[in-house]
Short mmCIF file of C-alpha atoms in Angstrom, two decimals:
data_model
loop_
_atom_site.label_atom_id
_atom_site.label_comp_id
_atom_site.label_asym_id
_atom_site.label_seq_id
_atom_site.Cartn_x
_atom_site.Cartn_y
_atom_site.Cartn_z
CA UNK A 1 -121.00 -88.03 -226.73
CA UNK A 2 -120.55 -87.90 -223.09
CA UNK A 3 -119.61 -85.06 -221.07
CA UNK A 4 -117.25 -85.95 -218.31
CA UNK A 5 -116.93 -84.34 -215.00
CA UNK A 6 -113.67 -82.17 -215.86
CA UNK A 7 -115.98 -81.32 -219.24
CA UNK A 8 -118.95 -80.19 -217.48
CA UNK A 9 -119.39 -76.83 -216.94
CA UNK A 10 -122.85 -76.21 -216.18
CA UNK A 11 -123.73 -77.02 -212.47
CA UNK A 12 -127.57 -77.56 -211.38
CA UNK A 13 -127.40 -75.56 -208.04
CA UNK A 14 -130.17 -74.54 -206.00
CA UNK A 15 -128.94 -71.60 -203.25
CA UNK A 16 -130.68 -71.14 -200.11
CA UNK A 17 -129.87 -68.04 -197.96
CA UNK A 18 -131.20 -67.82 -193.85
CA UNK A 19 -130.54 -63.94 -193.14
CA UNK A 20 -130.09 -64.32 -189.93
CA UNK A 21 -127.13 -62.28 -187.79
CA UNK A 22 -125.14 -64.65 -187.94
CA UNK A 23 -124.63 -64.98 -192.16
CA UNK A 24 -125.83 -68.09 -192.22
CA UNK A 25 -126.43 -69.62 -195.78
CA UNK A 26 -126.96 -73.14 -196.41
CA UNK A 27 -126.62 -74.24 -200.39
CA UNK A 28 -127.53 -77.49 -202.32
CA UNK A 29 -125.54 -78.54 -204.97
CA UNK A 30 -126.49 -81.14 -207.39
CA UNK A 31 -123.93 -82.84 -209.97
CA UNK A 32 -123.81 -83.02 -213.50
CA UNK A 33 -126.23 -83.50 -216.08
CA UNK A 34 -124.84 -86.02 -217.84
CA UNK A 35 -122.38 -89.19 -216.55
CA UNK A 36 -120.80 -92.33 -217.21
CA UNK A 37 -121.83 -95.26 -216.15
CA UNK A 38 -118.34 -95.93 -214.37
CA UNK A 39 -119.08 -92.32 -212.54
CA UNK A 40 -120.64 -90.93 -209.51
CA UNK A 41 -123.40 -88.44 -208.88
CA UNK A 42 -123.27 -86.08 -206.21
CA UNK A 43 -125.40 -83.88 -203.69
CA UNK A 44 -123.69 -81.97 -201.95
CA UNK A 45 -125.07 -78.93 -199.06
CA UNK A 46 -123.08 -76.52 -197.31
CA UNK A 47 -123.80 -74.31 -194.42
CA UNK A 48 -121.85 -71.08 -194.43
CA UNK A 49 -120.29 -69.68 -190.64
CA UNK A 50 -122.16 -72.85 -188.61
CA UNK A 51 -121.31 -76.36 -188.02
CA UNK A 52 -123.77 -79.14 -189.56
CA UNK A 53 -125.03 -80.70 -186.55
CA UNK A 54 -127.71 -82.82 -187.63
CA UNK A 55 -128.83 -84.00 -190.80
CA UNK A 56 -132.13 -85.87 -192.26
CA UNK A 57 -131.88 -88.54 -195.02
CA UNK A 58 -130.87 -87.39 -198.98
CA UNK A 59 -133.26 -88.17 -201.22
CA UNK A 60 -133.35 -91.62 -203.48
CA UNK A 61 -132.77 -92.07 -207.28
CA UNK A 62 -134.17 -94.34 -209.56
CA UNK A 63 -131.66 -96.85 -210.83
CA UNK A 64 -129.24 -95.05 -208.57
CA UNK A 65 -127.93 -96.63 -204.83
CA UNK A 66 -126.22 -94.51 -202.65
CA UNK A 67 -122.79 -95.10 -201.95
CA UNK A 68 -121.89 -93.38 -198.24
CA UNK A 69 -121.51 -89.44 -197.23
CA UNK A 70 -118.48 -87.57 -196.63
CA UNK A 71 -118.17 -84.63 -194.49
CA UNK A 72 -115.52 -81.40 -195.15
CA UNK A 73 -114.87 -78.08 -193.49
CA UNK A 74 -113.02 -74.65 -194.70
CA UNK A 75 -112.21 -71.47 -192.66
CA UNK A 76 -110.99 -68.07 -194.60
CA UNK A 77 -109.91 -65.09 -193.40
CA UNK A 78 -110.08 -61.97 -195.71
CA UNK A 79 -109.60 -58.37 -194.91
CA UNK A 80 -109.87 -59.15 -191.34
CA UNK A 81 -112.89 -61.42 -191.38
CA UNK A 82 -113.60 -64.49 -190.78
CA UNK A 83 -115.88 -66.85 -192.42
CA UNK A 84 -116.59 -70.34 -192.93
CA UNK A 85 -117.90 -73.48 -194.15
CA UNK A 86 -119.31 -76.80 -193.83
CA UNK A 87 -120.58 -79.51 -196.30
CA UNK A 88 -122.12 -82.59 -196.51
CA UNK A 89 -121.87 -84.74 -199.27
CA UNK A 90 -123.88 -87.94 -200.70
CA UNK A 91 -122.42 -90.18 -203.36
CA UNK A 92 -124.67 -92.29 -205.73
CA UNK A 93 -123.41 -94.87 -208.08
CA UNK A 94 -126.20 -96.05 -211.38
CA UNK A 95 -126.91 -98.95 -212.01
CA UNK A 96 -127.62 -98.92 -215.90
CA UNK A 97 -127.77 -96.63 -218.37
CA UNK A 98 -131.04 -94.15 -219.12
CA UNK A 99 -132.11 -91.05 -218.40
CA UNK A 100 -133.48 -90.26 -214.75
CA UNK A 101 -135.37 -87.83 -212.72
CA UNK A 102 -134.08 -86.85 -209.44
CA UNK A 103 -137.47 -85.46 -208.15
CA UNK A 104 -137.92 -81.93 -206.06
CA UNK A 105 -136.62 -82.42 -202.68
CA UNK A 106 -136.81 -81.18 -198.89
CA UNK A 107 -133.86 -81.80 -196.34
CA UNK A 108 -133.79 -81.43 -192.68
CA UNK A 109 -130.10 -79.46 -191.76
CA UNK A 110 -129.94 -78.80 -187.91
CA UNK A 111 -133.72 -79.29 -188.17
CA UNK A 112 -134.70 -76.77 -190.42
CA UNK A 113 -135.67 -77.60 -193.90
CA UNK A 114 -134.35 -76.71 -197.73
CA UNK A 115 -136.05 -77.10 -200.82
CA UNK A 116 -134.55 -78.41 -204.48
CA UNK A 117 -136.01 -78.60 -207.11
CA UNK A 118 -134.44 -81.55 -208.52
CA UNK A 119 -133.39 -82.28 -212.32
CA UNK A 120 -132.80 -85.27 -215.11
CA UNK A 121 -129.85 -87.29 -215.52
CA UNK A 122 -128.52 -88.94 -218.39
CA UNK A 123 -126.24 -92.12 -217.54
CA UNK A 124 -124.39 -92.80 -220.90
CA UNK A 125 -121.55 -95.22 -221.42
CA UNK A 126 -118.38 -95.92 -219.15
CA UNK A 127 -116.30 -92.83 -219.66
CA UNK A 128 -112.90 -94.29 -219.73
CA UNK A 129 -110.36 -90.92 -218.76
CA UNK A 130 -112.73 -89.25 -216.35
CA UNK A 131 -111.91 -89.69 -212.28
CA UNK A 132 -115.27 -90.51 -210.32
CA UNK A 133 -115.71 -90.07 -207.02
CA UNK A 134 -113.48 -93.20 -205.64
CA UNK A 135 -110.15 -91.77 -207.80
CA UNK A 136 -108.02 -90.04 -206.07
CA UNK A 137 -107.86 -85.92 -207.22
CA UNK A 138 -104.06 -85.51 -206.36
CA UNK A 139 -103.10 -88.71 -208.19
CA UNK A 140 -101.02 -86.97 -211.06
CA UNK A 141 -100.06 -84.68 -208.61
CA UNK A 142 -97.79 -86.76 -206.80
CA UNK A 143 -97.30 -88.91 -209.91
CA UNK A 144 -99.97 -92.26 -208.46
CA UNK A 145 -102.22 -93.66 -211.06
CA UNK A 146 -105.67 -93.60 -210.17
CA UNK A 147 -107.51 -96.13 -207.82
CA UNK A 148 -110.31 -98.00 -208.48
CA UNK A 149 -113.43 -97.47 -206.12
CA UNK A 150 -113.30 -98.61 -202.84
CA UNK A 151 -115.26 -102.01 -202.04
CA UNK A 152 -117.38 -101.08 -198.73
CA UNK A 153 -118.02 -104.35 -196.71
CA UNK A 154 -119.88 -104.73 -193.74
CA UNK A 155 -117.95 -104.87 -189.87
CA UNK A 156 -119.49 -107.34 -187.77
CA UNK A 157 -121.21 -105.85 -184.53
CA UNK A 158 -120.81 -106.87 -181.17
CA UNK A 159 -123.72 -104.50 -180.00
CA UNK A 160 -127.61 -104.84 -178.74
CA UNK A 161 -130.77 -102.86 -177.62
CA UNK A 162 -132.42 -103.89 -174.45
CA UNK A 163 -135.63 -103.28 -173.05
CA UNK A 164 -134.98 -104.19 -169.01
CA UNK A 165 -136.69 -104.01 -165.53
CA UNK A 166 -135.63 -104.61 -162.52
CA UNK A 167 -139.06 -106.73 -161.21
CA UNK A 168 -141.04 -108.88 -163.03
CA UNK A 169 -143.48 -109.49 -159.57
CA UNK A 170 -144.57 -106.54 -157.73
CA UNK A 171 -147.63 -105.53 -155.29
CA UNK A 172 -149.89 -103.17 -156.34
CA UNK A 173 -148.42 -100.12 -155.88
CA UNK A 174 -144.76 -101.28 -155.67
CA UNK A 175 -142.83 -99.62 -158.40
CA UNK A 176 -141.03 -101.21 -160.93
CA UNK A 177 -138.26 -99.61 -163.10
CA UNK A 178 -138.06 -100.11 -166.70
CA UNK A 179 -135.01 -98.41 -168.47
CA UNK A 180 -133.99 -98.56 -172.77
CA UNK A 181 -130.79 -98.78 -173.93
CA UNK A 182 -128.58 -99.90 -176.65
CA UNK A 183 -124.91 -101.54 -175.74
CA UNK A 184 -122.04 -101.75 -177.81
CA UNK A 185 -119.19 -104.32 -176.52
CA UNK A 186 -115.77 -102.90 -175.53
CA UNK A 187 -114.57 -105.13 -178.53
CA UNK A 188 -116.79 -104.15 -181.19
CA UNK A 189 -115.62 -102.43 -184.07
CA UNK A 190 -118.47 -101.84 -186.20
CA UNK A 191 -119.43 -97.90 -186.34
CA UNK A 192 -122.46 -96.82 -184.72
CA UNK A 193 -124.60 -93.68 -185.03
CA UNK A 194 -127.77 -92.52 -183.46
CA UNK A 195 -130.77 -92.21 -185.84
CA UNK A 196 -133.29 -89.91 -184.63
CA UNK A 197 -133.59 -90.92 -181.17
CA UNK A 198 -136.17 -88.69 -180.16
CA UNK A 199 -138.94 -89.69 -182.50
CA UNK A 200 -138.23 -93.08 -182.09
CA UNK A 201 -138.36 -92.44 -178.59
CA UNK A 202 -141.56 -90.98 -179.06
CA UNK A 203 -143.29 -93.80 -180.99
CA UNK A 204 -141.72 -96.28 -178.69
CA UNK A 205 -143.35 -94.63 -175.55
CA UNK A 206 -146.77 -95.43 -177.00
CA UNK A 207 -146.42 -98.62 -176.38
CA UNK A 208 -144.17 -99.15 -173.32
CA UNK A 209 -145.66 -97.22 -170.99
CA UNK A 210 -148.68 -99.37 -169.29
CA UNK A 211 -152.10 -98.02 -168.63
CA UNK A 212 -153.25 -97.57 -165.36
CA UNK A 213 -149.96 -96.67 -163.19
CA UNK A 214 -147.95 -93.62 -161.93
CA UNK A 215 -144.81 -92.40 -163.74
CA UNK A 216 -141.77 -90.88 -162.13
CA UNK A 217 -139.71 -90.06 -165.24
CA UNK A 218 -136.32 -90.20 -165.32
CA UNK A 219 -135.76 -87.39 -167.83
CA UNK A 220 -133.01 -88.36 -170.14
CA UNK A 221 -132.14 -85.17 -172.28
CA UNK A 222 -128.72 -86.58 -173.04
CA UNK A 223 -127.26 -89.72 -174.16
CA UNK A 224 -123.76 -90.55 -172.26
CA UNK A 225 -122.03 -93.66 -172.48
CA UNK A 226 -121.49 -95.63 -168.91
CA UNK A 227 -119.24 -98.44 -168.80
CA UNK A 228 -120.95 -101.58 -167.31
CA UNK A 229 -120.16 -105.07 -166.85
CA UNK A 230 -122.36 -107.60 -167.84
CA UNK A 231 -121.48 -111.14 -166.85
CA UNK A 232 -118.00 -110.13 -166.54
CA UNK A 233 -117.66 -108.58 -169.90
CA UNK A 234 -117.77 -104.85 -170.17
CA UNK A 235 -119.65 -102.46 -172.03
CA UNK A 236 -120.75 -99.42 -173.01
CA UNK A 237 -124.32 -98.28 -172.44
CA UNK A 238 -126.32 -95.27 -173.63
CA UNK A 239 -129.68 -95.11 -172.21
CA UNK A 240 -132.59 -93.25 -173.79
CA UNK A 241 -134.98 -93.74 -171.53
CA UNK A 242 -135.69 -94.61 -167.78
CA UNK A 243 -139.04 -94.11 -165.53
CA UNK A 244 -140.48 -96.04 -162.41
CA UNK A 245 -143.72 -96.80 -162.72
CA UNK A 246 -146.08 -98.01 -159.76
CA UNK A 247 -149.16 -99.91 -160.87
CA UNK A 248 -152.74 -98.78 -159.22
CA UNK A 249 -154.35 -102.41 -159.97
CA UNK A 250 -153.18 -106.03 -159.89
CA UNK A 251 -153.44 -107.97 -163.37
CA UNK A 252 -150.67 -108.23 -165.96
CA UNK A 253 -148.60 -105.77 -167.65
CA UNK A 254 -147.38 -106.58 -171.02
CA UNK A 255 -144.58 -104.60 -172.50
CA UNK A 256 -144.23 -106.16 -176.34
CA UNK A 257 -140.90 -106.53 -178.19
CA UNK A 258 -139.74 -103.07 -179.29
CA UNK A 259 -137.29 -102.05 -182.40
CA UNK A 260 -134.33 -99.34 -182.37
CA UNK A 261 -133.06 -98.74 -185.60
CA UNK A 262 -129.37 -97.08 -185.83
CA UNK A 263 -127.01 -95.61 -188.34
CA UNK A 264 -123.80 -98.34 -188.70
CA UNK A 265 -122.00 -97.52 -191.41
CA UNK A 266 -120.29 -100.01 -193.57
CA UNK A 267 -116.36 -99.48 -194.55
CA UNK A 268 -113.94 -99.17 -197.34
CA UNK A 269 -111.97 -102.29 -197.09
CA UNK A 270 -109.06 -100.76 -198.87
CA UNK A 271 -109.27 -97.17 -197.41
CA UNK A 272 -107.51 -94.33 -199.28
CA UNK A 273 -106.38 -90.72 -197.88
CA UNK A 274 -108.60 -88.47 -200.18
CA UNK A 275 -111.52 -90.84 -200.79
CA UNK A 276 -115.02 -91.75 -198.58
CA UNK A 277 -114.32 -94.77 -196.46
CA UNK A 278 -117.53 -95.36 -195.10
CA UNK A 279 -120.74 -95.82 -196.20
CA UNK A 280 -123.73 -94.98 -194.34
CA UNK A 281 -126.14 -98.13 -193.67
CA UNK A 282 -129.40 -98.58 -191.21
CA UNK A 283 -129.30 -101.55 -188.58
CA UNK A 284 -132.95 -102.19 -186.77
CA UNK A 285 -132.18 -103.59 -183.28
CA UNK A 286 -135.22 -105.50 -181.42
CA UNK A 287 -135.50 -105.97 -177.49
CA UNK A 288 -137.29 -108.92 -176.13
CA UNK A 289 -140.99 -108.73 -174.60
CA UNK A 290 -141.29 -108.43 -170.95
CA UNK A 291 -144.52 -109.22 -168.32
CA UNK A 292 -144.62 -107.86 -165.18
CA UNK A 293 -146.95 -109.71 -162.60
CA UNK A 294 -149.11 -107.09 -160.36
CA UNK A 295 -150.17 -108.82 -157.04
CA UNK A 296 -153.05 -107.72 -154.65
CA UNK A 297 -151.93 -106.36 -151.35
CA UNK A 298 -152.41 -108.99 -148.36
CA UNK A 299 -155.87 -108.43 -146.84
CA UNK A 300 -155.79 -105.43 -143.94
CA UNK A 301 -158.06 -103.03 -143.19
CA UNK A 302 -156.60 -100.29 -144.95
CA UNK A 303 -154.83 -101.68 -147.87
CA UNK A 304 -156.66 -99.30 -150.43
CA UNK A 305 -154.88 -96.29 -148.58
CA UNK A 306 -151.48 -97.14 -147.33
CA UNK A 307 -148.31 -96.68 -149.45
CA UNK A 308 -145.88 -99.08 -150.42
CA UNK A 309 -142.17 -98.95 -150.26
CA UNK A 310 -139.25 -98.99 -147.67
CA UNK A 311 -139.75 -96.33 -145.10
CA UNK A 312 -138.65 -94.14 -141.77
CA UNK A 313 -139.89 -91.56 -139.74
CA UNK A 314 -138.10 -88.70 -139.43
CA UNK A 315 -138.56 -85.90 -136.64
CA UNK A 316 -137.62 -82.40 -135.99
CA UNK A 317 -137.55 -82.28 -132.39
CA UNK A 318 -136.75 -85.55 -129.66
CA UNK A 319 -137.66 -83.63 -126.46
CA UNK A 320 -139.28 -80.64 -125.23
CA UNK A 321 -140.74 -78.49 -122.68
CA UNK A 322 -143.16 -75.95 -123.49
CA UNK A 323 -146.76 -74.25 -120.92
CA UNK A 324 -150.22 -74.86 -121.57
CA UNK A 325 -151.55 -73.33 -124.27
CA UNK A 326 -147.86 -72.12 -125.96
CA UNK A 327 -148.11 -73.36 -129.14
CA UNK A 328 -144.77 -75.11 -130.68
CA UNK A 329 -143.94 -76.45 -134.23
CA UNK A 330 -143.60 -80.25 -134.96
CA UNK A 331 -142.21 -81.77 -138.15
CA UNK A 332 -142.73 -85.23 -139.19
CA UNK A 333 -141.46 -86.61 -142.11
CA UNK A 334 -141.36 -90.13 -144.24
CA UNK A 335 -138.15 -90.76 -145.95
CA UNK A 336 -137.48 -93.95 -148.01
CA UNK A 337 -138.19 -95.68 -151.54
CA UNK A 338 -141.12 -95.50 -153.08
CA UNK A 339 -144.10 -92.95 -154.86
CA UNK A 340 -143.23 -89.88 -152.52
CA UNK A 341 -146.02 -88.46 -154.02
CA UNK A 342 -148.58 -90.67 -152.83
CA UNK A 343 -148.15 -90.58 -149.27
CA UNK A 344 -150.76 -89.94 -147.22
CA UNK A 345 -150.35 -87.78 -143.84
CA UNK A 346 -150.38 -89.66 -140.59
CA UNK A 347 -152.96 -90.49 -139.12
CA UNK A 348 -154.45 -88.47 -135.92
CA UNK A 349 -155.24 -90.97 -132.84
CA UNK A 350 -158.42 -89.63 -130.43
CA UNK A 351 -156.72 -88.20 -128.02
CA UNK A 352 -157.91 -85.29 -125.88
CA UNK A 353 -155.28 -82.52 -124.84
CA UNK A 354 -153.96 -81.58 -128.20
CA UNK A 355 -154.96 -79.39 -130.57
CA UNK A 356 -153.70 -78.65 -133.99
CA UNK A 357 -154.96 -77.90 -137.77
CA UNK A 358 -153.78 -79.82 -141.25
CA UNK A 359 -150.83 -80.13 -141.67
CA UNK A 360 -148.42 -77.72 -144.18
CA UNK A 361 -146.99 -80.19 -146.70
CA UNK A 362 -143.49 -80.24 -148.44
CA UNK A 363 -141.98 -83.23 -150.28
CA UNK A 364 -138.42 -84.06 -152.38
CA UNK A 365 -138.20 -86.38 -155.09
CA UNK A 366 -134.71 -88.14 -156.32
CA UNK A 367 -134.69 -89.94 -159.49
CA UNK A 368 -131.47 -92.14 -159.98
CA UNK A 369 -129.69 -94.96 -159.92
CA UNK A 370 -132.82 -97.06 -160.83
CA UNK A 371 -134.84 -96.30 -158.12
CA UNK A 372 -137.15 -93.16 -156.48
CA UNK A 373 -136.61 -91.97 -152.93
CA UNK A 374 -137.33 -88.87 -151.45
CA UNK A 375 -138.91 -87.54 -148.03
CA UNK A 376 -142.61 -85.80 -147.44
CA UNK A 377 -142.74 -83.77 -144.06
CA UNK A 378 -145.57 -82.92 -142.85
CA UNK A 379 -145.31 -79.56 -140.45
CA UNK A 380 -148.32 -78.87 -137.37
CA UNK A 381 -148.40 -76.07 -135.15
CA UNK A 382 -149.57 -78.06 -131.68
CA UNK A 383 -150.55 -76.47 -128.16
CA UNK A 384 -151.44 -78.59 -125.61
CA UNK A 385 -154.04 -77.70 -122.48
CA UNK A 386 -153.18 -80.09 -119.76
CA UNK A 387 -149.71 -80.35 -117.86
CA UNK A 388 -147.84 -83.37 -117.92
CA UNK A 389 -145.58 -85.67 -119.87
CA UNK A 390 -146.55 -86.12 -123.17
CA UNK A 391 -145.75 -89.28 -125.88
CA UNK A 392 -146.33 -88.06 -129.27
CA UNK A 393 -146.77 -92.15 -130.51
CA UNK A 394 -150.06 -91.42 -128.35
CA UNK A 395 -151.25 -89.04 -130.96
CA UNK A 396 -149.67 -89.91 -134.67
CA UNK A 397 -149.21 -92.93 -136.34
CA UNK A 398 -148.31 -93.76 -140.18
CA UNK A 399 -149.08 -97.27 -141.45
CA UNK A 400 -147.66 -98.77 -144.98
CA UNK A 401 -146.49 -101.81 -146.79
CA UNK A 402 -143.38 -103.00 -147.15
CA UNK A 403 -142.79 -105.15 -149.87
CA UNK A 404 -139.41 -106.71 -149.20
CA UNK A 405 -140.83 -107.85 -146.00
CA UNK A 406 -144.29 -108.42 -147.43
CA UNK A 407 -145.77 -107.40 -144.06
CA UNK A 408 -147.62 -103.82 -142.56
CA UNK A 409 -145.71 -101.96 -140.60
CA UNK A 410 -146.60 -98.52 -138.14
CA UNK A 411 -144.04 -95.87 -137.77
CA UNK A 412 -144.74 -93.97 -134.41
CA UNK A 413 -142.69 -90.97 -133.42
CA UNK A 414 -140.16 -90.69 -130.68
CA UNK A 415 -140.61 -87.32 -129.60
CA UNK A 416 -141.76 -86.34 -126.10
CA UNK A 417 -143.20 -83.38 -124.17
CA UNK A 418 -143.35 -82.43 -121.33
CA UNK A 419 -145.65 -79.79 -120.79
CA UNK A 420 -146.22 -77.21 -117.86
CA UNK A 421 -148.39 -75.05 -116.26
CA UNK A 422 -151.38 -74.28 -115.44
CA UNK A 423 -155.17 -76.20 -116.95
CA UNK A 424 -156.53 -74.29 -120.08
CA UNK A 425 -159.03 -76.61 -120.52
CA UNK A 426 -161.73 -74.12 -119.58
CA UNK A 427 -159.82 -71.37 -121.59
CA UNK A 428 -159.37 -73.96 -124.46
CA UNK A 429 -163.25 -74.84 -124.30
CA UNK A 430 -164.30 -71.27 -123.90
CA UNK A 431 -162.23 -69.97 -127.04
CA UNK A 432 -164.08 -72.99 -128.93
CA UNK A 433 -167.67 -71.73 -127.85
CA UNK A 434 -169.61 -69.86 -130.64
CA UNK A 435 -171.79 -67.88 -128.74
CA UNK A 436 -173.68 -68.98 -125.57
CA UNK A 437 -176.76 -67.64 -123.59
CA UNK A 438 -174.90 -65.79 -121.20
CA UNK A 439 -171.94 -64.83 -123.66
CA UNK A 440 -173.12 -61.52 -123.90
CA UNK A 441 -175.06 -60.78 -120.98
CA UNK A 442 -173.08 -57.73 -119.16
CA UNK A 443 -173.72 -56.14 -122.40
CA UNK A 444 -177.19 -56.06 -123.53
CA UNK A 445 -180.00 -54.31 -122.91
CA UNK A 446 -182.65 -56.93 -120.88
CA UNK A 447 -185.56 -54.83 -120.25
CA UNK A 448 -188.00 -56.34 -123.28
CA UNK A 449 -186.97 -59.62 -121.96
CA UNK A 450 -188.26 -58.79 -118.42
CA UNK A 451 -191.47 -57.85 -120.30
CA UNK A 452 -192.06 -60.49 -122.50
CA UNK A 453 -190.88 -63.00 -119.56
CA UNK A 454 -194.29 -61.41 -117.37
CA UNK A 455 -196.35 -61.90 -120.25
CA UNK A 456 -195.88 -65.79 -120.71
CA UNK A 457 -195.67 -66.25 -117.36
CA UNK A 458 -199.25 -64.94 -116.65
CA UNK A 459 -200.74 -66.48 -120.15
CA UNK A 460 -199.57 -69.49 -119.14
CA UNK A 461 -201.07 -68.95 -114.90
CA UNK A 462 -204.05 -67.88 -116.73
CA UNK A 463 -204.34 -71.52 -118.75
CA UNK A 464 -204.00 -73.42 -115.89
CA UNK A 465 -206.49 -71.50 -113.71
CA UNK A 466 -208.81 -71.92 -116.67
CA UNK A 467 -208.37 -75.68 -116.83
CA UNK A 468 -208.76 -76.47 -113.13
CA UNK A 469 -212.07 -74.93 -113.59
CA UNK A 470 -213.37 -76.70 -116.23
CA UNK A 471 -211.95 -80.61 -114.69
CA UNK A 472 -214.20 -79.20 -111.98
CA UNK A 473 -217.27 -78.18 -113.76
CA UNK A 474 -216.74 -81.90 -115.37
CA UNK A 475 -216.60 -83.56 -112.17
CA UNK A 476 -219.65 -82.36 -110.61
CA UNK A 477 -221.53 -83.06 -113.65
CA UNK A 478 -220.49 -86.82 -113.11
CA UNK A 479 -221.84 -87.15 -109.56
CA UNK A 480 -225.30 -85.53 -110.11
#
């Protein structure tokens, strides 16, 4: 004979206590032992004094399917405290009669795991009096006969996941910005979920991001819904990920077709107050493949060093007036769009008259709105030793590409000097010497230089004398 579930009164429970300070216990309940075929099984966890904020997969059962989760909440106050609770509960309907092992189990609650150990369930014949899980518990309460389970059927979606970027042809170099995200259609009505974004995410990112390139990340820690309109019809988009990449070689980049699986739960199509009307479903969502072209820079001298992007000079000063030799500090930056990180520091034209030392660097980096900008200054401390007015295009220059233009372009700064004063080119040339003969002359002692100047000098009188004598000897030889 079968036991019903107002008969049963053993419960398989498995309790799991976190001591933690804030009372925290989390409990798994499984159902009955034995049921009807007509009847429901149930797991059901609840998390004492904390909300259930995520929640991993229940486990399957052979020759059971699961038939949607419903969610409750309870708050007590006794002898002045406060406690309460959340569950979780997942419905399974059999298929055919037997006897079934629901194995040992782990679940992930608010990403920490509980263990069950799991039991066997007999599924007997239809009990006939019994309420399962679709009836309604306050039926004879308020005098309704019971309700038959509710039929869940499936909402059509209005929804997609994209995989987009903004150039499909770039130079090497040029950044290009690829962004993930799944739409849903003002209009839809089918109910979404997010199913473990971040280790999709993580998987996905194996294969999106290309070989060989820079990434500025965008960062995404949050999904928020933006309302967009795409060929006049609006929706709302949740990106999960967004990064500009800028590709160090031309060739091909080849970003395959990625999937994005979500939660969408199917409905009750005859909802009732008391009962689970919805049933919790996966939908995998694919993106279409993308190629991005990578083009070689047009042939210049320096096209292995320049950067690429949309650019300006920016200065700290426009005119001056400073004396020789007072030193004064200059700050050049490059603002615009494109990898901030890569740029170089101008370049220093041969010019005599100015002196300086490398540059101090500082650089800021905005991520947003699809695109990378940001400014890199580069700060010199410059004297100069000559009066007179000064051009500082005559000394700095900063060449790059520009790729909307598809042409090289020199940024040359503005600012101008004028300097006063008297020369310190001698003073500038004597601070640079490292020590020359007469350097220290007033100073040291030159008496064993005296000597040892006599004693070449007559060695060397002494060789000659010696040599005029012998030419001679030689020559009188000859004529006898």
């Amino acid at each position: 004979m079968i036991k019903t579930i107002l008969q049963t009164t053993l419960v398989f429970a498995a309790l799991l206590f976190l001591g933690n300070a804030y009372g925290q216990a989390v409990q798994i309940e499984l159902g009955p032992d034995e049921i009807g075929l007509n009847e429901t099984f149930t797991i059901k966890v609840t998390l004492s004094n904390d909300k259930i904020k995520s929640y991993d997969q229940f486990p399957e059962i052979p020759s059971f399917q699961k038939q949607g989760i419903s969610q409750s909440s309870s708050m007590n106050l006794i002898n002045g405290q406060m406690s309460s609770s959340n569950s979780i509960i997942q419905y399974y309907k059999p298929t055919r009669k037997g006897e079934f092992t629901l194995p040992s189990f782990d679940i992930l609650i608010n990403g920490n795991a509980y263990s069950s150990a799991g039991k066997t369930i007999t599924v007997g014949d239809p009990a006939s009096s019994s309420p399962s899980r679709a009836q309604d518990p306050f039926a004879d309460f308020f005098g309704r006969s019971p309700v038959e389970e509710p039929e869940y059927v499936e909402l059509e979606d209005d929804a997609f996941f994209s995989l987009s970027v903004d150039k499909e042809d770039v130079y090497v170099g040029e950044g290009f910005n690829l962004s993930l995200a799944f739409y849903m259609s003002e209009a839809n009505q089918a109910p979404f979920q997010f199913y473990e974004p971040g280790r999709q995410l993580d998987e996905i990112l194996k294969k999106v991001k290309p070989s060989n390139v820079w990434e500025e990340n965008y960062n995404i820690t949050n999904i928020e819904p933006e309302q967009v309109s795409i060929n006049g019809k609006r929706w709302t988009r949740y990106k999960v990920f967004e990064a500009t990449f800028y590709p160090f070689s031309e060739g091909e980049i080849e970003i395959p077709r990625i999937s994005w699986e979500m939660i969408k739960y199917r409905v009750a199509k005859n909802p009732t107050f008391f009962g689970a009307n919805r049933q919790e479903d996966f939908k995998t969502f694919y993106s279409s493949a993308k190629t991005i072209k990578v083009n070689p820079l047009p042939p210049h001298p320096l096209k292995n060093e320049v950067s690429v992007g949309e650019y300006q000079l920016r200065e700290n000063i426009k005119d001056i007036e400073v004396e020789t030799g007072q030193g004064f500090d200059y700050s050049l930056g490059i603002s615009g769009v494109g990898n901030i990180n890569a740029i170089q520091p101008p370049r220093r034209l041969s010019v005599a008259n100015l002196n300086t030392y490398e540059p101090n660097v500082r650089q800021q980096i905005n991520r947003g709105y699809g695109r990378v900008s940001g400014i890199k200054e580069f700060n010199y401390y410059i004297t100069f030793n000559e009066a007179g007015d000064i051009e500082l295009a005559n000394y700095f220059e900063w060449i790059y590409f520009d790729p909307t233009r598809e042409v090289y372009d020199t940024l040359r700064p503005q600012a101008k000097v004028k300097v006063v004063g008297e020369s310190k080119v001698n003073q500038a040339l004597s601070n640079q010497r490292l020590g020359g003969l007469y350097d220290r002359i007033d100073v040291e002692d030159n008496r064993f230089l005296n000597e040892q100047y006599k004693y070449y000098f007559t060695t060397a009188i002494n060789l000659l004398l010696l040599a005029a004598v012998i030419l001679l000897a030689v020559l009188i030889i000859r004529k006898k």
